[in-house]
Short mmCIF file of C-alpha atoms and ligand atoms in Angstrom, two decimals:
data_model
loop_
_atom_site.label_atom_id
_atom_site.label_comp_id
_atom_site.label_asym_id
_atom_site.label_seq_id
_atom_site.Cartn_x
_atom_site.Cartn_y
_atom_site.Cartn_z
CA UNK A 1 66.51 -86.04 80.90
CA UNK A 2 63.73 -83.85 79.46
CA UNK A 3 60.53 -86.15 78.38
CA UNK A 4 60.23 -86.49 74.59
CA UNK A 5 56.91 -86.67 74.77
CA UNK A 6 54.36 -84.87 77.18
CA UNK A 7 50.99 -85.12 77.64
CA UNK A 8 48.65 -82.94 79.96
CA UNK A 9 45.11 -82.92 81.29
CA UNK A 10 44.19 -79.11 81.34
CA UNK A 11 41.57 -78.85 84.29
CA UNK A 12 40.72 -76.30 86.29
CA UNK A 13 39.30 -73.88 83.78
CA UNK A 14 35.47 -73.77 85.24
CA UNK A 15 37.34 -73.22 88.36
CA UNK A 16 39.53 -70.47 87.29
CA UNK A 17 36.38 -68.40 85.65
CA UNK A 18 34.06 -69.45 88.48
CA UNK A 19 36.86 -67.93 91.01
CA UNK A 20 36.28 -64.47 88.80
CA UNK A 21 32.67 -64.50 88.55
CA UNK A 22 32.85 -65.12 84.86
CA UNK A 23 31.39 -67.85 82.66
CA UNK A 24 32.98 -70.95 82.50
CA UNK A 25 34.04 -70.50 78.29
CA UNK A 26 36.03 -67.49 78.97
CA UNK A 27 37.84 -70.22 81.24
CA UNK A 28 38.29 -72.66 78.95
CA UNK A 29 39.82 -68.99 76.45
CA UNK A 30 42.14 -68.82 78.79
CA UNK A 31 43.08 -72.46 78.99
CA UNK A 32 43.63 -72.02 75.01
CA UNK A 33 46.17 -68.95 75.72
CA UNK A 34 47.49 -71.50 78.78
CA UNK A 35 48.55 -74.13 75.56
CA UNK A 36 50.05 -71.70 73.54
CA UNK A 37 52.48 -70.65 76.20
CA UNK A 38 53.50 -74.03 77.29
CA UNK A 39 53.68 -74.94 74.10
CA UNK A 40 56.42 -72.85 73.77
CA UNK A 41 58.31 -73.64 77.13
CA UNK A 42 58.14 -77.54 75.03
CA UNK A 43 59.56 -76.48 72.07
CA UNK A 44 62.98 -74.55 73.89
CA UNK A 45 62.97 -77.56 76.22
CA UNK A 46 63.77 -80.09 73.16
CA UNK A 47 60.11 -81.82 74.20
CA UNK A 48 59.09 -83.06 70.63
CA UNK A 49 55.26 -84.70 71.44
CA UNK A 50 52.38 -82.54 73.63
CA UNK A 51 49.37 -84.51 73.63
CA UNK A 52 46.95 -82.13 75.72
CA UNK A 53 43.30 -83.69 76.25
CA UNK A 54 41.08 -80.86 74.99
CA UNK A 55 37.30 -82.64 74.79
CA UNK A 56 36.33 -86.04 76.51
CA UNK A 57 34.51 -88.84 75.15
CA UNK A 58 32.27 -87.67 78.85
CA UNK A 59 32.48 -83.73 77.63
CA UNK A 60 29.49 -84.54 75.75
CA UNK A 61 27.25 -84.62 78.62
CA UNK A 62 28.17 -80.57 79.46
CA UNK A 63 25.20 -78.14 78.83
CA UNK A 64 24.61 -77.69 75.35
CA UNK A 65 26.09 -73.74 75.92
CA UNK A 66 29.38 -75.31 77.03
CA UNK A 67 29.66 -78.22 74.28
CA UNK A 68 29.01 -75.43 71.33
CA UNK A 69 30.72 -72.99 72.90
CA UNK A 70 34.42 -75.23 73.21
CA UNK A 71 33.50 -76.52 69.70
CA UNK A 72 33.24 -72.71 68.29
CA UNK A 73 36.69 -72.34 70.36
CA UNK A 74 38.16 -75.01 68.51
CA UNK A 75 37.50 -74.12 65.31
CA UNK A 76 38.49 -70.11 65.79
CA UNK A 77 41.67 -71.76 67.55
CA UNK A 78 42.32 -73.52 64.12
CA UNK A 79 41.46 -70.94 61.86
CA UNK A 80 43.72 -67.81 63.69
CA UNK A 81 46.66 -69.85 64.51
CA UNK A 82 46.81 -72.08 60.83
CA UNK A 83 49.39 -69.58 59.87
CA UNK A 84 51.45 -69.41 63.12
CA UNK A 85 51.39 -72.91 63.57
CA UNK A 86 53.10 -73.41 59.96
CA UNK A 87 55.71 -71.10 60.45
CA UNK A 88 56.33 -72.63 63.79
CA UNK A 89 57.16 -76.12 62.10
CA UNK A 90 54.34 -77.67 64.74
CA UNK A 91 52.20 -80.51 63.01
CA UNK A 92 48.99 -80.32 64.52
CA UNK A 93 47.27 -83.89 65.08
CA UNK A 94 43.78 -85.24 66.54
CA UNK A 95 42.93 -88.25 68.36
CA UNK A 96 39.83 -89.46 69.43
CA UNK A 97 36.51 -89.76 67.69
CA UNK A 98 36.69 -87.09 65.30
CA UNK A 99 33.48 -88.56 63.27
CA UNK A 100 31.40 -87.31 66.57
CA UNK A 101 32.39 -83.76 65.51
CA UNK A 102 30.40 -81.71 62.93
CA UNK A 103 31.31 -82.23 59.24
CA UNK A 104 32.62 -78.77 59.25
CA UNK A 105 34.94 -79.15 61.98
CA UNK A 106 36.08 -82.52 60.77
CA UNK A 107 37.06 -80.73 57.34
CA UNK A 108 38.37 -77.98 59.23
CA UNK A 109 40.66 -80.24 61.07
CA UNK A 110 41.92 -82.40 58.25
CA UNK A 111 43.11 -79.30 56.31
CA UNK A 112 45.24 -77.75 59.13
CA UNK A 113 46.83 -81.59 59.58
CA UNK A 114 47.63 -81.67 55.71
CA UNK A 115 48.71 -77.74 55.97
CA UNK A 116 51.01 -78.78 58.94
CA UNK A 117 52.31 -82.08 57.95
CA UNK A 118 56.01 -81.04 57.88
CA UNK A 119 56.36 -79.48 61.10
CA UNK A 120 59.14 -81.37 63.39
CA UNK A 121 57.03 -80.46 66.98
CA UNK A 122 53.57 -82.54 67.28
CA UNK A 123 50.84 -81.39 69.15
CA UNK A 124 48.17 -83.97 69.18
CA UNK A 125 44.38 -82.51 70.46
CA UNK A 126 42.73 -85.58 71.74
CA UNK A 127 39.24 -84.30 70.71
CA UNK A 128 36.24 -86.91 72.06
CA UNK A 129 38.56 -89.13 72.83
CA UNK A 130 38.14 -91.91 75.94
CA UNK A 131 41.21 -94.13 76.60
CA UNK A 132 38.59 -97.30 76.45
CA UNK A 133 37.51 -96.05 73.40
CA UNK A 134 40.61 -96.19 72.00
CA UNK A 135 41.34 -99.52 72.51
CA UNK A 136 37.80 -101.28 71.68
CA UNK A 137 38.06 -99.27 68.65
CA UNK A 138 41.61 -100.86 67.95
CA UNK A 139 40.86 -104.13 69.18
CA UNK A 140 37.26 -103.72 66.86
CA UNK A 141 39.92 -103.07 63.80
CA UNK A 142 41.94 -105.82 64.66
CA UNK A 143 39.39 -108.21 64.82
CA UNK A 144 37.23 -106.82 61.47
CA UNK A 145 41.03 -108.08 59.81
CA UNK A 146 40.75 -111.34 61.49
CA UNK A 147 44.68 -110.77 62.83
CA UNK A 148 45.72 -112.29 65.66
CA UNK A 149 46.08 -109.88 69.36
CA UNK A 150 49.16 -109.25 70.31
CA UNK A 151 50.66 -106.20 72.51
CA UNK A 152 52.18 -105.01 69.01
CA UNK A 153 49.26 -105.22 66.85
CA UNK A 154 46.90 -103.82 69.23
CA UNK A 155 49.74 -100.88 69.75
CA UNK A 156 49.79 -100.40 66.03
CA UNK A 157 45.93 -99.95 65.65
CA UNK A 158 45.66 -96.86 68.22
CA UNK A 159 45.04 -93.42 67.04
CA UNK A 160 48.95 -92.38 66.71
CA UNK A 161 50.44 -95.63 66.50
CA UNK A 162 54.18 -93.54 65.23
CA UNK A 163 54.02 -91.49 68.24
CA UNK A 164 56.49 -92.79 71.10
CA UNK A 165 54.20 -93.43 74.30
CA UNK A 166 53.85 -90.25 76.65
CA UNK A 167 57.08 -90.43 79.04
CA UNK A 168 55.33 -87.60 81.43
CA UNK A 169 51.84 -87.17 82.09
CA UNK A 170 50.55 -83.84 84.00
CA UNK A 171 47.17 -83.14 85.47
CA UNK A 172 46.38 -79.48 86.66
CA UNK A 173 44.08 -78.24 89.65
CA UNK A 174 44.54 -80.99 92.48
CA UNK A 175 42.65 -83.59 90.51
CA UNK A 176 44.17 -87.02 91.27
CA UNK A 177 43.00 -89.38 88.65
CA UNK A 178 43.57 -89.98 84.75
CA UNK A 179 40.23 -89.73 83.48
CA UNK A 180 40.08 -92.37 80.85
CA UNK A 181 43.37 -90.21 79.19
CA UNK A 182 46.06 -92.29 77.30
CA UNK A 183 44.79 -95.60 78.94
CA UNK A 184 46.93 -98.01 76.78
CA UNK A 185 49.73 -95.45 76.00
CA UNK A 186 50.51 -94.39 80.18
CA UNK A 187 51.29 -98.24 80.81
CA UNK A 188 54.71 -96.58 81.81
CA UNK A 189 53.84 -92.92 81.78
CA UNK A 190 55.21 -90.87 84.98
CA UNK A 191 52.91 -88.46 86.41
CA UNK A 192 52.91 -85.00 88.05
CA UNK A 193 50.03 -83.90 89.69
CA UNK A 194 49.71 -79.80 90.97
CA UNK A 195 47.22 -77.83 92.38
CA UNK A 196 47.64 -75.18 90.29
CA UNK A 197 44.52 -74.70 87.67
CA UNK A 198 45.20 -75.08 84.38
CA UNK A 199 45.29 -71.46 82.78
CA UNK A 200 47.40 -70.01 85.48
CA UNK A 201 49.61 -72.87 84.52
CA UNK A 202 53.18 -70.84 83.69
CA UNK A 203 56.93 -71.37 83.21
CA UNK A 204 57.74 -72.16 86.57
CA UNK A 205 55.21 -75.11 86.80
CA UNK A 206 56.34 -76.48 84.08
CA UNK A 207 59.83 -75.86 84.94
CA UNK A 208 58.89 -77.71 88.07
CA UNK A 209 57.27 -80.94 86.60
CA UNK A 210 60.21 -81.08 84.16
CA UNK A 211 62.35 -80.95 87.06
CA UNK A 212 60.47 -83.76 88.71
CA UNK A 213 60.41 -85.64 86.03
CA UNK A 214 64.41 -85.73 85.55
CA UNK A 215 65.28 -86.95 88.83
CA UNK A 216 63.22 -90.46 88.26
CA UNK A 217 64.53 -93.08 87.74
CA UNK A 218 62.21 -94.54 85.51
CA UNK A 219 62.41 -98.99 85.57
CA UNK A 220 59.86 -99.61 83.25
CA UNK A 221 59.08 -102.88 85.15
CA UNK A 222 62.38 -104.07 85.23
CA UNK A 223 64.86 -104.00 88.09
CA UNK A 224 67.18 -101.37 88.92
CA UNK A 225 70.82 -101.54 87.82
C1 FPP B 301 38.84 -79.06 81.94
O1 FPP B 301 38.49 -78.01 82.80
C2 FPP B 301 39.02 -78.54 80.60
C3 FPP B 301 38.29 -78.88 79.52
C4 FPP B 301 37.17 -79.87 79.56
C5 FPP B 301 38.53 -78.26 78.22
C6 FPP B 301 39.96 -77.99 77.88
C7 FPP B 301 39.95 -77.13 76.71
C8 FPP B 301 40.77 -76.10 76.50
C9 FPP B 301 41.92 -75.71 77.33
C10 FPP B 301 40.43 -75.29 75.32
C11 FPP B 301 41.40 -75.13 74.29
C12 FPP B 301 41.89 -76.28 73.56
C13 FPP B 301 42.36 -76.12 72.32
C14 FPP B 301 43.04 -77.24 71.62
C15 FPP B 301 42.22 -74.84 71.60
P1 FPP B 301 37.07 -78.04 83.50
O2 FPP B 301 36.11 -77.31 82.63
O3 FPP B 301 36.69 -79.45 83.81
O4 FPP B 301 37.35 -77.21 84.80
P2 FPP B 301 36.69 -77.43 86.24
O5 FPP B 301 37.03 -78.82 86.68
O6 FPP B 301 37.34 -76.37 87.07
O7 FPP B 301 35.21 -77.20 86.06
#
């Protein structure tokens, strides 16, 4: 079984660049060249959801060069690949505090989601996004309509409530935690953990995870048959 929904934490950029003598943005350049191919390994694999987490709700405390510099990467990343992202039917998606970004960036954002609206592949940029902050802000809406908390409702007030819940979960460069990623969303999430850092990430990694991944047997709490 191939996931039908993957989501990845892309570290290991800093590292990468560090490990060339080069400043940490042209890592995080290469981590955007990184998505692009994978991507593409998730489309021919029938994956139809990649949620990659791109900015944290933490990212903020970065040096100020850093922070500007992934937001100018963002927004080049949107503007260059509008047209290639259209043509490749993927609908392009943000979660995560998007009123934290700049005005221009917001806009930026909401036209390449309206532009891509059609497209049958989903990648979803969790942009300062914290799983906690997910779910107060859910569990805030929930209460402002004075409805009454339930597994459902509180699922239906996240920031993708259509989107199935992530069936694989990969982190990159030897990191073994979540990071405040998908908190509510990974309740049953399967994860694959590699050393490898994130923009030396290729087809046979992936191949690997995906791999991994299909021999589970995944219970989802409830006994084996
Ligand atoms: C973690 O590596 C990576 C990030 C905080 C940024 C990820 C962003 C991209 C791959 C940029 C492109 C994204 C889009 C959607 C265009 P790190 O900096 O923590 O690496 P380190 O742990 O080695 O320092």
């Amino acid at each position: 079984m191939v996931p039908d929904h993957l989501a990845i934490i892309m570290d290991g950029n800093g590292r990468w660049a560090k490990s060339r003598r080069r400043p940490r943005l042209m890592g995080h350049r290469a981590g955007a060249d990184a998505l692009d191919r994978v991507m593409h390994y998730c489309k021919d694999a029938g994956i139809r959801y990649l949620t990659v987490y791109a900015f944290s709700t933490e990212n903020w405390k970065r040096s100020d060069e850093e922070v500007s510099g992934l937001m100018k990467l963002l927004s080049r990343y949107i503007k260059s690949k509008a047209k290639r992202l259209v043509e490749d039917g993927v609908r392009f998606r943000v979660i995560g505090r998007r009123a934290d970004l700049s005005e221009k960036l917001q806009k930026e954002i909401a036209d390449l989601e309206e532009k891509t609206r059609e497209g049958d592949f989903t990648l979803l940029v969790a942009l300062s996004y914290g799983g906690r902050d997910e779910i107060v802000r859910a569990a805030a809406k929930l209460a402002a309509a004075g409805a009454k908390f339930t597994e459902e409702a509180l699922s239906a007030c996240m920031d993708a409530p259509d989107v199935p819940d992530p069936d694989l979960i990969i982190r990159t460069s030897g990191e073994l935690r979540t990071s405040n990623f998908l908190l509510w969303e990974s309740a049953y999430s399967e994860y694959y953990f590699t050393d490898v850092l994130w923009p030396d990430f290729g087809k046979d990694e992936f191949d690997k995870a995906i791999e991994s991944y299909s021999k589970r047997e995944r219970r989802m709490g409830g006994r084996l048959k």
